Tab-separated table of C-alpha atoms and ligand atoms in Angstrom:
chain	number	residue	atom	x	y	z
A	1	MET	CA	0.000	0.000	0.000
A	2	SER	CA	1.261	3.449	-0.788
A	3	SER	CA	-0.279	6.863	-1.005
A	4	LEU	CA	-0.515	9.019	-4.075
A	5	PRO	CA	2.557	11.202	-4.528
A	6	VAL	CA	2.812	14.903	-3.805
A	7	LEU	CA	3.622	17.035	-6.842
A	8	VAL	CA	6.279	19.694	-6.216
A	9	ILE	CA	6.617	22.275	-8.988
A	10	GLY	CA	10.009	24.033	-9.122
A	11	ALA	CA	13.332	22.674	-7.841
A	12	GLY	CA	14.898	25.764	-6.270
A	13	PRO	CA	15.720	25.996	-2.539
A	14	ALA	CA	12.007	25.943	-1.585
A	15	GLY	CA	10.972	23.039	-3.844
A	16	LEU	CA	14.065	20.953	-3.051
A	17	ARG	CA	13.431	21.304	0.675
A	18	ALA	CA	9.759	20.401	0.290
A	19	ALA	CA	10.603	17.310	-1.787
A	20	THR	CA	13.358	16.248	0.635
A	21	ASP	CA	11.166	16.542	3.721
A	22	LEU	CA	8.300	14.604	2.147
A	23	ALA	CA	10.588	11.857	0.878
A	24	GLU	CA	12.144	11.541	4.333
A	25	LEU	CA	8.626	10.954	5.671
A	26	ASN	CA	8.322	8.169	3.092
A	27	ILE	CA	5.790	10.136	1.058
A	28	PRO	CA	6.430	9.743	-2.680
A	29	VAL	CA	7.146	12.942	-4.615
A	30	VAL	CA	6.998	13.946	-8.259
A	31	LEU	CA	9.350	16.924	-8.657
A	32	VAL	CA	8.737	18.873	-11.868
A	33	GLU	CA	11.387	21.407	-12.938
A	34	ARG	CA	11.199	23.394	-16.141
A	35	ARG	CA	14.964	23.725	-16.541
A	36	LYS	CA	17.567	21.034	-17.075
A	37	GLU	CA	19.287	21.400	-13.706
A	38	LEU	CA	18.032	21.351	-10.122
A	39	GLY	CA	18.860	24.107	-7.616
A	40	GLY	CA	16.959	27.169	-8.836
A	41	ALA	CA	18.513	30.626	-9.032
A	42	PRO	CA	21.591	29.869	-6.862
A	43	ILE	CA	22.707	27.107	-9.248
A	44	ARG	CA	21.548	28.782	-12.473
A	45	TRP	CA	23.474	31.951	-11.581
A	46	LYS	CA	26.390	30.081	-9.990
A	47	TYR	CA	26.143	31.903	-6.657
A	48	HIS	CA	29.633	31.779	-5.231
A	49	SER	CA	28.548	31.959	-1.608
A	50	LEU	CA	25.433	32.917	0.301
A	51	ALA	CA	24.889	36.065	2.318
A	52	PRO	CA	25.116	36.777	5.152
A	53	ASP	CA	27.874	34.325	6.210
A	54	PHE	CA	29.628	33.592	2.904
A	55	THR	CA	28.544	29.965	3.226
A	56	PRO	CA	29.506	28.117	0.009
A	57	THR	CA	26.308	27.616	-2.012
A	58	GLU	CA	27.266	23.986	-2.536
A	59	GLU	CA	27.166	23.386	1.222
A	60	VAL	CA	23.540	24.560	1.421
A	61	LEU	CA	22.062	23.233	-1.809
A	62	GLY	CA	24.405	20.344	-2.686
A	63	PRO	CA	23.001	17.834	-0.160
A	64	MET	CA	19.381	18.567	-1.142
A	65	ILE	CA	20.115	18.257	-4.878
A	66	LYS	CA	21.940	14.983	-4.311
A	67	PHE	CA	19.150	13.644	-2.118
A	68	CYS	CA	16.424	14.556	-4.630
A	69	LYS	CA	18.352	12.944	-7.492
A	70	ASN	CA	19.014	9.728	-5.587
A	71	SER	CA	15.994	9.152	-3.357
A	72	SER	CA	13.801	6.247	-4.430
A	73	ASN	CA	10.855	8.284	-3.089
A	74	ILE	CA	11.418	11.133	-5.555
A	75	GLU	CA	10.761	11.045	-9.275
A	76	VAL	CA	12.431	14.049	-10.900
A	77	ILE	CA	10.931	15.247	-14.186
A	78	GLU	CA	13.211	17.894	-15.692
A	79	GLU	CA	12.475	20.244	-18.584
A	80	ALA	CA	8.769	19.984	-17.887
A	81	VAL	CA	5.841	22.093	-16.744
A	82	VAL	CA	2.397	21.330	-15.398
A	83	GLU	CA	-0.236	22.323	-17.906
A	84	GLY	CA	-3.471	21.764	-16.063
A	85	TYR	CA	-5.216	19.927	-13.293
A	86	GLY	CA	-8.534	18.464	-12.247
A	87	GLY	CA	-9.989	16.615	-9.284
A	88	SER	CA	-9.727	17.714	-5.707
A	89	ALA	CA	-7.443	17.626	-2.669
A	90	GLY	CA	-6.227	14.086	-2.027
A	91	ASP	CA	-7.039	13.015	-5.591
A	92	PHE	CA	-5.839	15.515	-8.193
A	93	SER	CA	-5.087	14.599	-11.782
A	94	VAL	CA	-2.385	16.703	-13.448
A	95	LYS	CA	-1.019	17.018	-16.950
A	96	ILE	CA	2.775	17.279	-17.157
A	97	ARG	CA	4.296	18.323	-20.469
A	98	LYS	CA	7.982	17.812	-21.235
A	99	ILE	CA	9.940	20.149	-23.500
A	100	ASN	CA	10.024	17.353	-26.138
A	101	GLY	CA	6.222	17.391	-26.291
A	102	GLU	CA	5.703	14.193	-24.287
A	103	VAL	CA	2.646	14.431	-22.004
A	104	GLN	CA	2.012	12.450	-18.818
A	105	ASP	CA	-1.294	12.342	-16.960
A	106	ARG	CA	-0.649	11.690	-13.287
A	107	LYS	CA	-2.627	11.349	-10.079
A	108	VAL	CA	-1.311	13.247	-7.056
A	109	ALA	CA	-2.600	13.858	-3.546
A	110	ALA	CA	-1.373	17.441	-3.123
A	111	ILE	CA	0.519	20.118	-5.046
A	112	ILE	CA	3.307	22.398	-3.800
A	113	VAL	CA	4.097	25.380	-5.998
A	114	ALA	CA	7.674	26.690	-5.630
A	115	THR	CA	8.325	28.344	-8.979
A	116	GLY	CA	10.506	31.167	-7.640
A	117	PHE	CA	11.477	34.431	-9.291
A	118	GLU	CA	13.288	36.098	-12.179
A	119	HIS	CA	15.675	39.058	-12.070
A	120	PHE	CA	14.401	42.454	-13.111
A	121	ASP	CA	15.306	43.068	-16.750
A	122	ALA	CA	17.350	46.286	-16.531
A	123	THR	CA	16.956	47.021	-20.257
A	124	VAL	CA	13.437	48.177	-19.318
A	125	ASP	CA	14.894	51.224	-17.531
A	126	PRO	CA	17.030	53.224	-19.992
A	127	ARG	CA	18.693	55.297	-17.210
A	128	TYR	CA	21.268	52.609	-16.579
A	129	SER	CA	22.349	51.942	-20.203
A	130	TYR	CA	22.201	48.211	-19.462
A	131	GLY	CA	22.595	46.211	-22.649
A	132	LYS	CA	23.986	49.304	-24.438
A	133	ALA	CA	27.092	50.484	-22.583
A	134	PRO	CA	29.872	47.953	-21.975
A	135	ASN	CA	30.697	46.949	-18.393
A	136	VAL	CA	27.230	47.673	-17.018
A	137	ILE	CA	26.246	44.324	-15.502
A	138	GLY	CA	23.678	42.901	-13.075
A	139	ILE	CA	24.509	41.407	-9.668
A	140	ASN	CA	23.510	38.057	-11.131
A	141	GLU	CA	26.230	38.385	-13.782
A	142	LEU	CA	28.794	39.533	-11.212
A	143	GLU	CA	27.927	36.498	-9.085
A	144	VAL	CA	28.949	34.254	-12.022
A	145	MET	CA	32.240	36.177	-12.476
A	146	ILE	CA	33.074	35.938	-8.757
A	147	SER	CA	32.346	32.197	-8.845
A	148	GLU	CA	34.773	31.829	-11.715
A	149	GLY	CA	37.373	33.931	-9.834
A	150	LYS	CA	37.702	36.283	-12.805
A	151	VAL	CA	36.200	39.778	-12.740
A	152	VAL	CA	37.165	41.677	-15.882
A	153	GLY	CA	35.558	44.208	-18.199
A	154	HIS	CA	34.580	43.562	-21.810
A	155	ASP	CA	38.137	44.456	-22.851
A	156	GLY	CA	39.676	41.918	-20.470
A	157	LYS	CA	40.923	44.655	-18.101
A	158	ILE	CA	40.570	44.389	-14.322
A	159	PRO	CA	38.281	47.208	-13.096
A	160	LYS	CA	39.890	49.712	-10.721
A	161	ARG	CA	36.740	51.634	-9.760
A	162	VAL	CA	33.414	49.879	-9.413
A	163	ALA	CA	29.984	51.333	-8.542
A	164	PHE	CA	27.066	49.293	-7.273
A	165	ILE	CA	23.681	50.924	-7.910
A	166	PHE	CA	21.049	49.665	-5.477
A	167	CYS	CA	17.294	49.233	-6.030
A	168	VAL	CA	17.322	48.790	-9.822
A	169	GLY	CA	13.783	47.652	-10.548
A	170	SER	CA	12.895	47.805	-6.845
A	171	ARG	CA	11.189	50.465	-4.724
A	172	ASP	CA	10.571	52.388	-7.909
A	173	ARG	CA	7.026	53.214	-8.924
A	174	SER	CA	7.960	53.445	-12.599
A	175	THR	CA	9.016	49.767	-12.560
A	176	ASN	CA	8.503	47.638	-9.425
A	177	PRO	CA	7.347	49.340	-6.219
A	178	TRP	CA	8.287	46.507	-3.839
A	179	CYS	CA	11.603	45.959	-2.010
A	180	CYS	CA	13.464	42.850	-3.154
A	181	THR	CA	14.700	42.375	0.465
A	182	VAL	CA	17.983	40.610	-0.333
A	183	CYS	CA	19.726	42.810	-2.907
A	184	CYS	CA	21.316	45.264	-0.416
A	185	GLY	CA	22.875	42.369	1.491
A	186	VAL	CA	23.809	40.472	-1.675
A	187	SER	CA	25.464	43.583	-3.181
A	188	ILE	CA	27.502	44.188	-0.023
A	189	LYS	CA	28.504	40.517	0.098
A	190	GLN	CA	29.689	40.776	-3.524
A	191	ALA	CA	31.546	44.056	-2.860
A	192	ILE	CA	33.475	42.346	-0.033
A	193	GLU	CA	34.228	39.360	-2.290
A	194	LEU	CA	35.429	41.781	-4.984
A	195	LYS	CA	37.755	43.447	-2.474
A	196	GLN	CA	39.146	40.035	-1.531
A	197	LEU	CA	39.636	39.148	-5.200
A	198	LEU	CA	41.017	42.486	-6.471
A	199	ASN	CA	42.912	44.060	-3.574
A	200	ASP	CA	43.231	47.634	-4.779
A	201	VAL	CA	39.770	48.061	-6.327
A	202	GLN	CA	37.804	51.125	-5.138
A	203	ILE	CA	34.124	50.415	-4.554
A	204	TYR	CA	31.239	52.871	-4.193
A	205	MET	CA	27.770	51.736	-3.135
A	206	ILE	CA	25.094	54.150	-4.393
A	207	TYR	CA	22.023	53.455	-2.291
A	208	MET	CA	18.565	54.773	-1.432
A	209	ASP	CA	18.436	53.141	2.014
A	210	ILE	CA	20.455	50.207	3.291
A	211	ARG	CA	18.077	47.355	4.100
A	212	THR	CA	20.311	44.683	5.573
A	213	ILE	CA	17.726	43.378	7.974
A	214	GLY	CA	18.335	41.065	10.932
A	215	LEU	CA	21.727	39.390	11.084
A	216	TRP	CA	22.568	40.554	7.552
A	217	GLU	CA	23.410	43.990	9.068
A	218	LYS	CA	26.905	42.810	10.034
A	219	LEU	CA	27.789	42.771	6.321
A	220	TYR	CA	27.225	46.535	6.228
A	221	TRP	CA	29.524	47.382	9.143
A	222	ASP	CA	32.235	44.968	8.018
A	223	SER	CA	32.169	46.366	4.493
A	224	MET	CA	33.093	49.826	5.758
A	225	GLU	CA	35.277	49.024	8.753
A	226	LYS	CA	37.220	46.022	7.457
A	227	TYR	CA	37.142	46.555	3.689
A	228	GLY	CA	37.009	50.339	3.174
A	229	ILE	CA	33.967	50.195	0.908
A	230	ASN	CA	32.432	53.655	0.338
A	231	TYR	CA	28.752	54.586	0.464
A	232	ILE	CA	26.946	57.406	-1.360
A	233	ARG	CA	23.315	57.990	-0.418
A	234	GLY	CA	21.791	59.076	-3.683
A	235	ARG	CA	19.722	58.482	-6.765
A	236	VAL	CA	21.209	57.832	-10.181
A	237	GLY	CA	19.791	59.763	-13.130
A	238	GLU	CA	22.007	58.383	-15.872
A	239	VAL	CA	24.879	56.045	-16.647
A	240	PHE	CA	26.711	57.470	-19.657
A	241	TYR	CA	29.453	55.713	-21.627
A	242	THR	CA	32.173	58.213	-22.515
A	243	GLY	CA	33.809	55.823	-24.984
A	244	GLU	CA	36.298	54.801	-22.309
A	245	LYS	CA	34.662	54.974	-18.879
A	246	LEU	CA	31.189	54.966	-17.366
A	247	LEU	CA	30.078	58.357	-16.064
A	248	VAL	CA	27.488	57.958	-13.325
A	249	LYS	CA	25.389	61.088	-12.847
A	250	GLY	CA	23.017	61.548	-9.962
A	251	GLU	CA	22.034	63.413	-6.856
A	252	ASP	CA	23.627	62.936	-3.449
A	253	THR	CA	20.604	62.994	-1.192
A	254	LEU	CA	22.612	63.515	2.010
A	255	VAL	CA	24.530	66.637	0.971
A	256	ARG	CA	21.753	67.544	-1.486
A	257	GLY	CA	23.839	68.174	-4.546
A	258	PRO	CA	24.595	66.588	-7.909
A	259	PHE	CA	27.463	64.139	-8.417
A	260	GLU	CA	29.253	62.865	-11.502
A	261	VAL	CA	31.787	60.072	-11.010
A	262	LEU	CA	33.743	57.947	-13.501
A	263	PHE	CA	33.850	54.177	-13.094
A	264	ASP	CA	35.292	51.189	-14.960
A	265	MET	CA	32.370	48.927	-14.094
A	266	VAL	CA	28.809	49.514	-12.889
A	267	VAL	CA	26.937	46.712	-11.132
A	268	LEU	CA	23.150	46.973	-10.998
A	269	ALA	CA	21.442	45.438	-7.962
A	270	VAL	CA	18.556	44.124	-10.042
A	271	GLY	CA	15.422	43.210	-8.126
A	272	ILE	CA	13.238	40.140	-7.848
A	273	GLU	CA	10.149	39.675	-10.049
A	274	PRO	CA	7.585	36.848	-10.220
A	275	GLY	CA	8.728	35.881	-13.716
A	276	GLU	CA	7.271	33.794	-16.536
A	277	GLY	CA	7.461	30.490	-14.663
A	278	THR	CA	5.219	31.726	-11.897
A	279	LYS	CA	2.813	33.263	-14.436
A	280	GLN	CA	2.649	29.931	-16.240
A	281	VAL	CA	1.817	27.958	-13.097
A	282	ALA	CA	-0.708	30.571	-11.922
A	283	SER	CA	-2.563	30.195	-15.186
A	284	ALA	CA	-2.299	26.369	-15.292
A	285	LEU	CA	-3.546	25.897	-11.713
A	286	LYS	CA	-5.848	28.942	-11.728
A	287	LEU	CA	-4.135	30.475	-8.714
A	288	LYS	CA	-4.752	33.975	-7.451
A	289	VAL	CA	-1.998	36.537	-7.997
A	290	ASN	CA	-1.589	39.840	-6.187
A	291	GLU	CA	-1.297	43.269	-7.798
A	292	PHE	CA	2.432	42.660	-8.414
A	293	GLY	CA	2.054	39.233	-10.041
A	294	PHE	CA	3.288	37.158	-7.081
A	295	LEU	CA	1.067	34.233	-6.042
A	296	ALA	CA	-1.434	35.469	-3.466
A	297	PRO	CA	-1.957	33.344	-0.355
A	298	LYS	CA	-5.461	33.248	1.100
A	299	ILE	CA	-4.208	35.152	4.152
A	300	PRO	CA	-1.122	37.286	3.463
A	301	ASN	CA	0.644	36.160	6.669
A	302	ILE	CA	0.182	32.439	5.965
A	303	HIS	CA	2.153	31.938	2.790
A	304	PHE	CA	1.613	28.197	2.331
A	305	ASP	CA	-2.177	28.457	2.003
A	306	SER	CA	-3.065	29.106	-1.649
A	307	GLY	CA	-6.748	29.299	-0.800
A	308	LYS	CA	-7.317	26.101	-2.804
A	309	GLU	CA	-7.503	22.970	-0.735
A	310	GLY	CA	-4.518	20.711	-1.362
A	311	ILE	CA	-2.441	23.323	-3.222
A	312	PHE	CA	0.350	24.906	-1.182
A	313	LEU	CA	2.815	27.731	-1.906
A	314	ALA	CA	6.445	28.232	-0.906
A	315	GLY	CA	9.333	30.615	-1.552
A	316	THR	CA	9.843	33.575	-3.838
A	317	CYS	CA	6.834	32.840	-6.033
A	318	VAL	CA	4.901	34.381	-3.105
A	319	ALA	CA	7.197	37.285	-2.222
A	320	PRO	CA	10.871	38.266	-2.397
A	321	MET	CA	12.864	36.478	0.312
A	322	SER	CA	16.237	34.930	1.160
A	323	VAL	CA	17.442	31.358	0.686
A	324	GLU	CA	16.992	30.611	4.387
A	325	GLU	CA	13.387	31.835	4.258
A	326	SER	CA	12.684	29.922	1.038
A	327	ILE	CA	13.993	26.712	2.605
A	328	ALA	CA	11.815	27.260	5.686
A	329	GLU	CA	8.786	27.868	3.455
A	330	GLY	CA	9.489	24.645	1.533
A	331	SER	CA	9.436	22.748	4.832
A	332	ALA	CA	6.231	24.477	5.929
A	333	ALA	CA	4.462	23.557	2.671
A	334	ALA	CA	5.737	19.963	2.946
A	335	MET	CA	4.195	19.715	6.416
A	336	GLN	CA	0.795	20.824	5.069
A	337	ALA	CA	0.987	18.294	2.230
A	338	ALA	CA	2.048	15.541	4.665
A	339	LYS	CA	-0.951	16.295	6.892
A	340	LEU	CA	-3.249	16.011	3.894
A	341	VAL	CA	-1.659	12.733	2.750
A	342	SER	CA	-1.966	11.241	6.236
A	343	ARG	CA	-5.665	12.173	6.300
A	344	THR	CA	-6.493	10.872	2.851
A	345	LYS	CA	-4.342	7.765	2.243
A	346	ILE	CA	-5.633	6.627	-1.118
A	347	ILE	CA	-4.590	3.118	-2.043
A	348	VAL	CA	-2.926	2.825	-5.459
B	401	FAD	C1	21.892	37.828	-7.606
B	401	FAD	C2	21.200	37.262	-6.407
B	401	FAD	C3	21.965	36.756	-5.382
B	401	FAD	C4	21.334	36.219	-4.251
B	401	FAD	N1	22.118	35.802	-3.226
B	401	FAD	C5	21.530	35.378	-2.106
B	401	FAD	C6	22.312	35.085	-0.957
B	401	FAD	O1	23.535	35.261	-0.965
B	401	FAD	N2	21.677	34.640	0.153
B	401	FAD	C7	20.310	34.469	0.186
B	401	FAD	O2	19.774	34.062	1.235
B	401	FAD	N3	19.539	34.759	-0.891
B	401	FAD	C8	20.116	35.216	-2.019
B	401	FAD	N4	19.329	35.536	-3.091
B	401	FAD	C9	17.905	35.175	-3.070
B	401	FAD	C10	17.730	33.696	-3.513
B	401	FAD	O3	18.151	33.552	-4.848
B	401	FAD	C11	16.270	33.279	-3.362
B	401	FAD	O4	15.850	33.458	-2.029
B	401	FAD	C12	16.050	31.781	-3.704
B	401	FAD	O5	16.672	31.410	-4.918
B	401	FAD	C13	14.552	31.521	-3.795
B	401	FAD	O6	14.326	30.152	-3.912
B	401	FAD	P1	13.001	29.621	-4.618
B	401	FAD	O7	13.050	28.138	-4.532
B	401	FAD	O8	11.830	30.333	-4.070
B	401	FAD	O9	13.100	30.104	-6.142
B	401	FAD	P2	14.167	29.866	-7.311
B	401	FAD	O10	15.550	29.803	-6.784
B	401	FAD	O11	13.836	30.909	-8.319
B	401	FAD	O12	13.779	28.426	-7.877
B	401	FAD	C14	12.565	28.214	-8.569
B	401	FAD	C15	12.690	27.019	-9.485
B	401	FAD	O13	11.434	26.772	-10.122
B	401	FAD	C16	11.611	26.540	-11.518
B	401	FAD	N5	10.388	26.945	-12.212
B	401	FAD	C17	9.936	28.195	-12.432
B	401	FAD	N6	8.750	28.181	-13.044
B	401	FAD	C18	8.432	26.878	-13.229
B	401	FAD	C19	7.319	26.219	-13.811
B	401	FAD	N7	6.273	26.923	-14.299
B	401	FAD	N8	7.304	24.870	-13.852
B	401	FAD	C20	8.354	24.154	-13.355
B	401	FAD	N9	9.451	24.727	-12.784
B	401	FAD	C21	9.482	26.084	-12.709
B	401	FAD	C22	12.814	27.407	-11.863
B	401	FAD	O14	13.432	26.970	-13.057
B	401	FAD	C23	13.684	27.237	-10.610
B	401	FAD	O15	14.521	26.100	-10.719
B	401	FAD	C24	19.914	36.126	-4.188
B	401	FAD	C25	19.147	36.635	-5.233
B	401	FAD	C26	19.767	37.238	-6.304
B	401	FAD	C27	18.903	37.868	-7.352
């Protein structure tokens, strides 16, 4: 006798944790991931280490990825999405379509949605010249460079002066009004890693407010006191390529005056958006979304409850959050699914 499996959609930190916890309870899992690899954003973007403690990403995600790939309780279906569902809690039928067109109709007891986020596309905001000027990159691209131990401009030169611009596509009513919650801390973590990699680099953090909440705040103090990283409270009006350098023009909102500074590289702290994957699942499972496009829980403070019996939510598909929060949400959703399975044991 065994129960119907739980379907987990998305194999980032939240989905991996949910699948792992369920499998450890001996509940079978079908883990559907639309990309070829497991691990979500941290693996896709080769995060070098995780804020706030510089923990190697591999140490956090590696064991879960390995477990999900090897557990006899977990069936991983990569390069696939869920196209639709029917039935009710305890006895759903779902349609899973693989990238090669193959379709599987499956029965599942519960569904956990953990489809995560996408980075803000900085080409949408012309102020930053992203995609036009060389050496204007996103924090996601810098993360890859740091992982590879090689931070160079388009001409192969090591940058001597680097600016980080905070809140690109965050806290901005012309793009996304919400705070992405992790990008201040992630930017500071990267600035420290850059200092460790390129000793004599000068780094300027151009910020609106510093939101390194909770224990992440230590990154902020260390960055100034131990690494000599500079902070400018201001708003950027334009990043202009002079043909040689990047001229960053803006207003210093502390001294209330304009500034114009030349840099070799500009790093945009691009925000977190719901993304296409979350849109796709919202439409396939007919889930409610909020005014920003994130999946809307029935009660805003109880993220796992989608408002549909048997369908649970976890991680950044609900709101911007850190890896540690996403993992905790994966566990919380797994617990709800496990309760449902233990109530409804259907014999297959
Ligand atoms: C540049 C950057 C650096 C960061 N660094 C840190 C850090 O140092 N520390 C920290 O705590 N947080 C960090 N974060 C935040 C961290 O990336 C997120 O908290 C975490 O990845 C969220 O996990 P998740 O599982 O919710 O989503 P994701 O990591 O986005 O995973 C979602 C998964 O679902 C899949 N998927 C999407 N749609 C579908 C679909 N329709 N069907 C099937 N599969 C789908 C995706 O392919 C993906 O594998 C960083 C964020 C950014 C932008």
